[in-house]
PDB file of C-alpha atoms and ligand atoms in Angstrom:
ATOM      1  CA  MET A 166     -17.262  33.607 -13.532  1.00 87.00           C
ATOM      2  CA  LYS A 167     -20.886  32.543 -13.264  1.00 94.00           C
ATOM      3  CA  THR A 168     -23.041  34.268 -10.677  1.00 95.00           C
ATOM      4  CA  VAL A 169     -26.555  33.948  -9.291  1.00 94.00           C
ATOM      5  CA  SER A 170     -28.666  36.773  -8.038  1.00 92.00           C
ATOM      6  CA  SER A 171     -30.831  37.048  -4.942  1.00 92.00           C
ATOM      7  CA  ALA A 172     -32.626  40.267  -4.042  1.00 89.00           C
ATOM      8  CA  GLY A 173     -30.320  42.321  -6.249  1.00 89.00           C
ATOM      9  CA  THR A 174     -27.114  40.825  -4.812  1.00 91.00           C
ATOM     10  CA  GLU A 175     -24.859  38.870  -7.163  1.00 94.00           C
ATOM     11  CA  TYR A 176     -23.224  35.781  -5.704  1.00 95.00           C
ATOM     12  CA  PRO A 177     -20.280  34.196  -7.551  1.00 97.00           C
ATOM     13  CA  ILE A 178     -21.213  30.523  -7.830  1.00 98.00           C
ATOM     14  CA  GLY A 179     -18.944  28.251  -5.828  1.00 98.00           C
ATOM     15  CA  LYS A 180     -19.415  24.519  -5.385  1.00 98.00           C
ATOM     16  CA  ILE A 181     -22.642  22.986  -6.608  1.00 98.00           C
ATOM     17  CA  LEU A 182     -23.311  20.070  -4.263  1.00 98.00           C
ATOM     18  CA  CYS A 183     -26.049  17.745  -5.432  1.00 98.00           C
ATOM     19  CA  ILE A 184     -28.012  15.203  -3.453  1.00 97.00           C
ATOM     20  CA  GLY A 185     -29.178  12.014  -5.116  1.00 93.00           C
ATOM     21  CA  ARG A 186     -31.980   9.718  -3.927  1.00 91.00           C
ATOM     22  CA  ASN A 187     -33.683  12.091  -1.507  1.00 94.00           C
ATOM     23  CA  TYR A 188     -37.329  11.327  -2.353  1.00 93.00           C
ATOM     24  CA  VAL A 189     -38.650   7.790  -1.822  1.00 89.00           C
ATOM     25  CA  ASP A 190     -40.921   7.785  -4.874  1.00 88.00           C
ATOM     26  CA  HIS A 191     -37.999   8.728  -7.163  1.00 86.00           C
ATOM     27  CA  ILE A 192     -35.753   6.057  -5.621  1.00 86.00           C
ATOM     28  CA  LYS A 193     -38.430   3.482  -6.421  1.00 87.00           C
ATOM     29  CA  GLU A 194     -38.867   4.583 -10.042  1.00 86.00           C
ATOM     30  CA  LEU A 195     -35.131   4.077 -10.704  1.00 86.00           C
ATOM     31  CA  GLU A 196     -35.053   0.880  -8.586  1.00 85.00           C
ATOM     32  CA  ASN A 197     -32.321   2.227  -6.309  1.00 86.00           C
ATOM     33  CA  GLU A 198     -31.876   1.477  -2.611  1.00 85.00           C
ATOM     34  CA  ILE A 199     -32.805   4.024   0.047  1.00 83.00           C
ATOM     35  CA  PRO A 200     -29.463   5.403   1.281  1.00 84.00           C
ATOM     36  CA  SER A 201     -28.701   5.704   4.997  1.00 85.00           C
ATOM     37  CA  SER A 202     -26.661   8.869   4.461  1.00 87.00           C
ATOM     38  CA  PRO A 203     -27.086  11.392   1.632  1.00 92.00           C
ATOM     39  CA  VAL A 204     -25.722  10.489  -1.821  1.00 93.00           C
ATOM     40  CA  VAL A 205     -23.538  13.435  -2.877  1.00 97.00           C
ATOM     41  CA  PHE A 206     -22.100  14.440  -6.218  1.00 97.00           C
ATOM     42  CA  THR A 207     -21.060  17.777  -7.685  1.00 98.00           C
ATOM     43  CA  LYS A 208     -21.551  19.864 -10.791  1.00 98.00           C
ATOM     44  CA  PRO A 209     -19.050  22.531 -11.870  1.00 98.00           C
ATOM     45  CA  SER A 210     -20.236  26.148 -11.962  1.00 97.00           C
ATOM     46  CA  THR A 211     -19.683  26.064 -15.731  1.00 97.00           C
ATOM     47  CA  SER A 212     -22.692  23.709 -16.004  1.00 98.00           C
ATOM     48  CA  VAL A 213     -25.075  26.512 -15.013  1.00 98.00           C
ATOM     49  CA  VAL A 214     -27.491  27.896 -17.593  1.00 98.00           C
ATOM     50  CA  TYR A 215     -29.888  30.684 -16.704  1.00 97.00           C
ATOM     51  CA  ASN A 216     -33.591  31.271 -17.168  1.00 97.00           C
ATOM     52  CA  ASN A 217     -34.640  31.268 -20.849  1.00 98.00           C
ATOM     53  CA  GLY A 218     -31.376  29.563 -21.805  1.00 98.00           C
ATOM     54  CA  GLU A 219     -30.710  26.359 -23.701  1.00 98.00           C
ATOM     55  CA  VAL A 220     -29.786  22.869 -22.550  1.00 98.00           C
ATOM     56  CA  ILE A 221     -27.486  21.297 -25.139  1.00 98.00           C
ATOM     57  CA  ILE A 222     -27.472  17.487 -25.010  1.00 97.00           C
ATOM     58  CA  PRO A 223     -23.902  16.376 -25.720  1.00 97.00           C
ATOM     59  CA  PRO A 224     -23.161  13.953 -28.570  1.00 95.00           C
ATOM     60  CA  TYR A 225     -22.221  11.044 -26.299  1.00 96.00           C
ATOM     61  CA  SER A 226     -25.772  10.626 -24.965  1.00 97.00           C
ATOM     62  CA  ASN A 227     -29.115   9.675 -26.403  1.00 95.00           C
ATOM     63  CA  ASN A 228     -31.135   9.769 -23.199  1.00 97.00           C
ATOM     64  CA  CYS A 229     -31.080  13.035 -21.270  1.00 98.00           C
ATOM     65  CA  HIS A 230     -33.445  13.277 -18.274  1.00 98.00           C
ATOM     66  CA  HIS A 231     -34.915  16.213 -16.355  1.00 98.00           C
ATOM     67  CA  GLU A 232     -34.836  16.317 -12.536  1.00 98.00           C
ATOM     68  CA  ILE A 233     -36.468  19.362 -10.939  1.00 98.00           C
ATOM     69  CA  GLU A 234     -34.944  20.240  -7.568  1.00 98.00           C
ATOM     70  CA  LEU A 235     -35.120  22.852  -4.829  1.00 98.00           C
ATOM     71  CA  ALA A 236     -31.816  24.758  -4.838  1.00 98.00           C
ATOM     72  CA  VAL A 237     -30.377  26.225  -1.638  1.00 98.00           C
ATOM     73  CA  LEU A 238     -27.946  29.164  -1.772  1.00 98.00           C
ATOM     74  CA  ILE A 239     -25.368  29.355   1.020  1.00 98.00           C
ATOM     75  CA  GLY A 240     -24.904  32.911   2.304  1.00 97.00           C
ATOM     76  CA  LYS A 241     -22.256  32.485   5.004  1.00 96.00           C
ATOM     77  CA  ILE A 242     -19.187  30.337   5.431  1.00 98.00           C
ATOM     78  CA  CYS A 243     -19.709  27.364   7.742  1.00 98.00           C
ATOM     79  CA  LYS A 244     -18.089  24.108   8.850  1.00 98.00           C
ATOM     80  CA  ASN A 245     -19.420  21.368  11.134  1.00 98.00           C
ATOM     81  CA  ILE A 246     -22.684  23.101  11.951  1.00 98.00           C
ATOM     82  CA  SER A 247     -25.673  21.455  13.606  1.00 98.00           C
ATOM     83  CA  PRO A 248     -29.004  21.151  11.779  1.00 97.00           C
ATOM     84  CA  GLU A 249     -30.391  23.766  14.182  1.00 98.00           C
ATOM     85  CA  LYS A 250     -27.876  26.327  12.841  1.00 98.00           C
ATOM     86  CA  ALA A 251     -28.418  25.483   9.162  1.00 98.00           C
ATOM     87  CA  PHE A 252     -31.016  28.122   8.316  1.00 98.00           C
ATOM     88  CA  GLU A 253     -28.709  30.907   9.578  1.00 97.00           C
ATOM     89  CA  HIS A 254     -26.337  30.083   6.726  1.00 98.00           C
ATOM     90  CA  ILE A 255     -28.883  29.998   3.894  1.00 98.00           C
ATOM     91  CA  ALA A 256     -29.246  33.139   1.752  1.00 97.00           C
ATOM     92  CA  GLY A 257     -32.029  31.990  -0.533  1.00 98.00           C
ATOM     93  CA  TYR A 258     -33.984  29.351  -2.394  1.00 98.00           C
ATOM     94  CA  GLY A 259     -34.349  28.720  -6.093  1.00 98.00           C
ATOM     95  CA  ALA A 260     -35.232  26.163  -8.738  1.00 98.00           C
ATOM     96  CA  ALA A 261     -32.682  23.981 -10.501  1.00 98.00           C
ATOM     97  CA  ILE A 262     -32.968  21.206 -13.050  1.00 98.00           C
ATOM     98  CA  ASP A 263     -30.420  18.440 -12.571  1.00 98.00           C
ATOM     99  CA  MET A 264     -30.042  17.466 -16.235  1.00 98.00           C
ATOM    100  CA  THR A 265     -28.795  13.888 -16.295  1.00 98.00           C
ATOM    101  CA  LEU A 266     -27.512  11.767 -19.170  1.00 98.00           C
ATOM    102  CA  ARG A 267     -29.248   8.634 -17.910  1.00 97.00           C
ATOM    103  CA  ASP A 268     -27.710   6.247 -20.453  1.00 98.00           C
ATOM    104  CA  VAL A 269     -24.207   7.491 -19.626  1.00 98.00           C
ATOM    105  CA  GLN A 270     -24.896   7.437 -15.881  1.00 97.00           C
ATOM    106  CA  ASP A 271     -26.247   3.857 -16.045  1.00 97.00           C
ATOM    107  CA  GLU A 272     -23.069   2.693 -17.800  1.00 97.00           C
ATOM    108  CA  LEU A 273     -20.849   4.493 -15.277  1.00 97.00           C
ATOM    109  CA  LYS A 274     -22.852   3.058 -12.355  1.00 95.00           C
ATOM    110  CA  LYS A 275     -22.400  -0.457 -13.704  1.00 96.00           C
ATOM    111  CA  LYS A 276     -18.648   0.066 -13.816  1.00 97.00           C
ATOM    112  CA  GLY A 277     -18.521   1.796 -10.414  1.00 96.00           C
ATOM    113  CA  LEU A 278     -17.176   4.962 -12.049  1.00 97.00           C
ATOM    114  CA  PRO A 279     -17.879   8.628 -11.185  1.00 96.00           C
ATOM    115  CA  TRP A 280     -20.903  10.304 -12.777  1.00 96.00           C
ATOM    116  CA  ASP A 281     -19.300  13.628 -13.698  1.00 97.00           C
ATOM    117  CA  ILE A 282     -19.719  13.425 -17.459  1.00 98.00           C
ATOM    118  CA  ALA A 283     -23.376  12.405 -17.002  1.00 98.00           C
ATOM    119  CA  LYS A 284     -24.162  15.241 -14.603  1.00 98.00           C
ATOM    120  CA  GLY A 285     -21.648  18.054 -15.045  1.00 98.00           C
ATOM    121  CA  PHE A 286     -21.510  18.817 -18.757  1.00 98.00           C
ATOM    122  CA  ASP A 287     -22.042  22.403 -19.989  1.00 97.00           C
ATOM    123  CA  THR A 288     -25.728  23.398 -19.542  1.00 98.00           C
ATOM    124  CA  ALA A 289     -26.435  20.480 -17.146  1.00 98.00           C
ATOM    125  CA  CYS A 290     -27.643  22.855 -14.434  1.00 98.00           C
ATOM    126  CA  PRO A 291     -30.467  25.233 -15.376  1.00 98.00           C
ATOM    127  CA  LEU A 292     -30.774  27.605 -12.420  1.00 98.00           C
ATOM    128  CA  SER A 293     -33.281  30.317 -11.494  1.00 98.00           C
ATOM    129  CA  ASP A 294     -32.715  33.473  -9.508  1.00 96.00           C
ATOM    130  CA  PHE A 295     -32.980  32.964  -5.752  1.00 97.00           C
ATOM    131  CA  MET A 296     -35.676  34.271  -3.431  1.00 97.00           C
ATOM    132  CA  PRO A 297     -34.169  35.599  -0.196  1.00 97.00           C
ATOM    133  CA  ALA A 298     -34.521  33.072   2.626  1.00 97.00           C
ATOM    134  CA  ASP A 299     -36.389  35.516   4.877  1.00 96.00           C
ATOM    135  CA  LYS A 300     -39.180  35.670   2.271  1.00 97.00           C
ATOM    136  CA  VAL A 301     -39.697  31.887   2.253  1.00 97.00           C
ATOM    137  CA  ASN A 302     -41.897  30.872   5.167  1.00 94.00           C
ATOM    138  CA  ASN A 303     -41.379  27.134   5.167  1.00 96.00           C
ATOM    139  CA  PRO A 304     -38.847  25.777   2.647  1.00 97.00           C
ATOM    140  CA  GLY A 305     -39.619  22.302   3.984  1.00 96.00           C
ATOM    141  CA  ASN A 306     -43.138  22.480   2.582  1.00 97.00           C
ATOM    142  CA  LEU A 307     -43.034  23.777  -0.985  1.00 98.00           C
ATOM    143  CA  ASP A 308     -44.724  22.347  -4.059  1.00 98.00           C
ATOM    144  CA  ILE A 309     -42.179  21.432  -6.707  1.00 98.00           C
ATOM    145  CA  SER A 310     -43.052  20.635 -10.310  1.00 98.00           C
ATOM    146  CA  LEU A 311     -41.799  20.358 -13.865  1.00 98.00           C
ATOM    147  CA  SER A 312     -43.713  20.492 -17.131  1.00 98.00           C
ATOM    148  CA  ILE A 313     -42.571  19.761 -20.663  1.00 98.00           C
ATOM    149  CA  ASN A 314     -44.328  21.711 -23.409  1.00 98.00           C
ATOM    150  CA  GLY A 315     -47.137  22.460 -20.938  1.00 98.00           C
ATOM    151  CA  GLU A 316     -47.612  18.849 -19.821  1.00 98.00           C
ATOM    152  CA  LEU A 317     -47.003  18.130 -16.129  1.00 98.00           C
ATOM    153  CA  LYS A 318     -44.292  15.494 -15.620  1.00 98.00           C
ATOM    154  CA  GLN A 319     -43.057  15.920 -12.055  1.00 97.00           C
ATOM    155  CA  SER A 320     -45.059  17.024  -9.058  1.00 97.00           C
ATOM    156  CA  GLY A 321     -44.021  16.724  -5.432  1.00 96.00           C
ATOM    157  CA  ASN A 322     -43.454  18.625  -2.233  1.00 96.00           C
ATOM    158  CA  THR A 323     -40.233  19.360  -0.372  1.00 97.00           C
ATOM    159  CA  SER A 324     -41.817  17.840   2.759  1.00 95.00           C
ATOM    160  CA  LEU A 325     -41.242  14.453   1.103  1.00 95.00           C
ATOM    161  CA  MET A 326     -37.442  14.701   1.283  1.00 95.00           C
ATOM    162  CA  ILE A 327     -35.761  11.879   3.197  1.00 94.00           C
ATOM    163  CA  HIS A 328     -33.015  14.200   4.478  1.00 95.00           C
ATOM    164  CA  SER A 329     -34.367  17.677   5.290  1.00 96.00           C
ATOM    165  CA  ILE A 330     -32.734  20.922   4.185  1.00 98.00           C
ATOM    166  CA  GLN A 331     -31.283  21.432   7.694  1.00 97.00           C
ATOM    167  CA  GLN A 332     -29.907  17.895   7.790  1.00 96.00           C
ATOM    168  CA  LEU A 333     -28.353  18.265   4.338  1.00 97.00           C
ATOM    169  CA  VAL A 334     -26.615  21.571   5.138  1.00 98.00           C
ATOM    170  CA  SER A 335     -25.354  20.144   8.435  1.00 98.00           C
ATOM    171  CA  TYR A 336     -24.134  16.911   6.856  1.00 97.00           C
ATOM    172  CA  LEU A 337     -22.446  18.632   3.903  1.00 98.00           C
ATOM    173  CA  SER A 338     -20.715  21.046   6.296  1.00 98.00           C
ATOM    174  CA  THR A 339     -19.019  18.071   7.963  1.00 97.00           C
ATOM    175  CA  VAL A 340     -17.425  17.127   4.625  1.00 98.00           C
ATOM    176  CA  PHE A 341     -16.926  20.465   2.895  1.00 98.00           C
ATOM    177  CA  THR A 342     -16.403  23.987   4.149  1.00 98.00           C
ATOM    178  CA  LEU A 343     -19.545  25.650   2.811  1.00 98.00           C
ATOM    179  CA  GLU A 344     -18.942  29.120   1.440  1.00 98.00           C
ATOM    180  CA  LYS A 345     -21.036  32.067   0.318  1.00 97.00           C
ATOM    181  CA  GLY A 346     -22.199  31.278  -3.220  1.00 98.00           C
ATOM    182  CA  ASP A 347     -22.182  27.510  -2.842  1.00 98.00           C
ATOM    183  CA  ILE A 348     -25.406  25.890  -4.024  1.00 98.00           C
ATOM    184  CA  ILE A 349     -27.069  22.690  -2.868  1.00 98.00           C
ATOM    185  CA  LEU A 350     -29.434  20.754  -5.128  1.00 98.00           C
ATOM    186  CA  THR A 351     -31.657  18.789  -2.776  1.00 98.00           C
ATOM    187  CA  GLY A 352     -32.864  15.886  -4.900  1.00 97.00           C
ATOM    188  CA  THR A 353     -35.789  15.256  -7.197  1.00 96.00           C
ATOM    189  CA  PRO A 354     -39.274  13.808  -6.733  1.00 95.00           C
ATOM    190  CA  ALA A 355     -40.645  11.081  -9.030  1.00 93.00           C
ATOM    191  CA  GLY A 356     -41.549  11.577 -12.663  1.00 95.00           C
ATOM    192  CA  VAL A 357     -38.129  12.014 -14.210  1.00 96.00           C
ATOM    193  CA  GLY A 358     -37.975  11.298 -17.920  1.00 97.00           C
ATOM    194  CA  ARG A 359     -36.379  11.915 -21.228  1.00 98.00           C
ATOM    195  CA  VAL A 360     -36.182  15.257 -22.999  1.00 98.00           C
ATOM    196  CA  VAL A 361     -35.649  15.750 -26.716  1.00 97.00           C
ATOM    197  CA  SER A 362     -34.650  18.612 -28.957  1.00 96.00           C
ATOM    198  CA  GLY A 363     -37.226  21.390 -29.010  1.00 97.00           C
ATOM    199  CA  ASP A 364     -38.732  20.519 -25.626  1.00 98.00           C
ATOM    200  CA  ARG A 365     -39.546  23.498 -23.454  1.00 98.00           C
ATOM    201  CA  LEU A 366     -38.987  22.734 -19.784  1.00 98.00           C
ATOM    202  CA  PHE A 367     -40.737  24.740 -17.088  1.00 98.00           C
ATOM    203  CA  GLY A 368     -39.658  24.068 -13.519  1.00 98.00           C
ATOM    204  CA  LYS A 369     -41.333  25.658 -10.547  1.00 98.00           C
ATOM    205  CA  ILE A 370     -40.928  25.898  -6.799  1.00 98.00           C
ATOM    206  CA  SER A 371     -44.340  27.240  -5.901  1.00 97.00           C
ATOM    207  CA  GLY A 372     -44.255  30.863  -4.751  1.00 96.00           C
ATOM    208  CA  VAL A 373     -40.455  30.890  -4.802  1.00 98.00           C
ATOM    209  CA  ALA A 374     -38.841  30.428  -8.201  1.00 98.00           C
ATOM    210  CA  GLU A 375     -39.330  29.422 -11.824  1.00 98.00           C
ATOM    211  CA  ILE A 376     -36.942  28.228 -14.508  1.00 98.00           C
ATOM    212  CA  ASN A 377     -37.597  27.942 -18.251  1.00 98.00           C
ATOM    213  CA  VAL A 378     -35.180  26.323 -20.694  1.00 98.00           C
ATOM    214  CA  THR A 379     -35.311  24.918 -24.208  1.00 98.00           C
ATOM    215  CA  VAL A 380     -33.594  21.660 -25.156  1.00 98.00           C
ATOM    216  CA  LYS A 381     -31.278  21.405 -28.148  1.00 97.00           C
ATOM    217  CA  ILE A 382     -28.920  18.697 -29.319  1.00 92.00           C
ATOM    218  CA  SER A 383     -25.314  18.960 -30.337  1.00 84.00           C
ATOM    219  CA  LYS A 384     -25.028  19.576 -34.048  1.00 72.00           C
ATOM    220  CA  GLY A 385     -25.098  16.539 -36.237  1.00 57.00           C
ATOM    221  CA  GLU A 386     -26.100  14.046 -33.561  1.00 54.00           C
ATOM    222  CA  LYS A 387     -29.217  11.906 -33.424  1.00 56.00           C
ATOM    223  CA  ASN A 388     -31.460  12.453 -30.441  1.00 54.00           C
ATOM    224  CA  GLU A 389     -34.988  11.681 -31.453  1.00 53.00           C
ATOM    225  CA  LYS A 390     -37.909   9.812 -29.981  1.00 48.00           C
TER     226      LYS A 390
HETATM  227 MG1   MG B 255     -30.898  14.926  -9.073  1.00 63.63          MG
END
């Protein structure tokens, strides 16, 4: 079973609940509509890859994108909680990269089909260790960035989320029982783009967490610029 660590405690990873379209500038770059309620999808825990690991682009895609996101670790079981109670249930904050097979996702979107194979494949969720929540002063105001091979590609701030961390935890708790070890990916700012074999991705939540991964392709498949 995959686990994440925060302040020396290992948490078995439960559900990974991901929010789409939570930053206006990213919605615009993909020409999507601003949603009235959060767009939710999931990744299996088997999609997690740790710091200094490898993202393997599967053979059925030729356009894998990076999406840096603030990750929220749930520390206590909760159901139907108000936004005001949300922070009491958060154990820590980390950095995740929502690796997305954009070509596959676009085809699935057109057909109205679920995105799982575009978002949940093995290694689709690079994940850092988590900083304990009591060490993060204001998770709603953190710089978030991603570089490829040292070149800055994404740069934003968690204050630019449409639905705040508290709102997301509250909303998700009305749909799912949130349990210790569940993880929420809170959406990505603008600047998403393609990665290719050999790329070194460096994602950062300023002062909180960092994640480094290298991109590879499945053996024998083309995936070149
Ligand atoms: Mg995303």
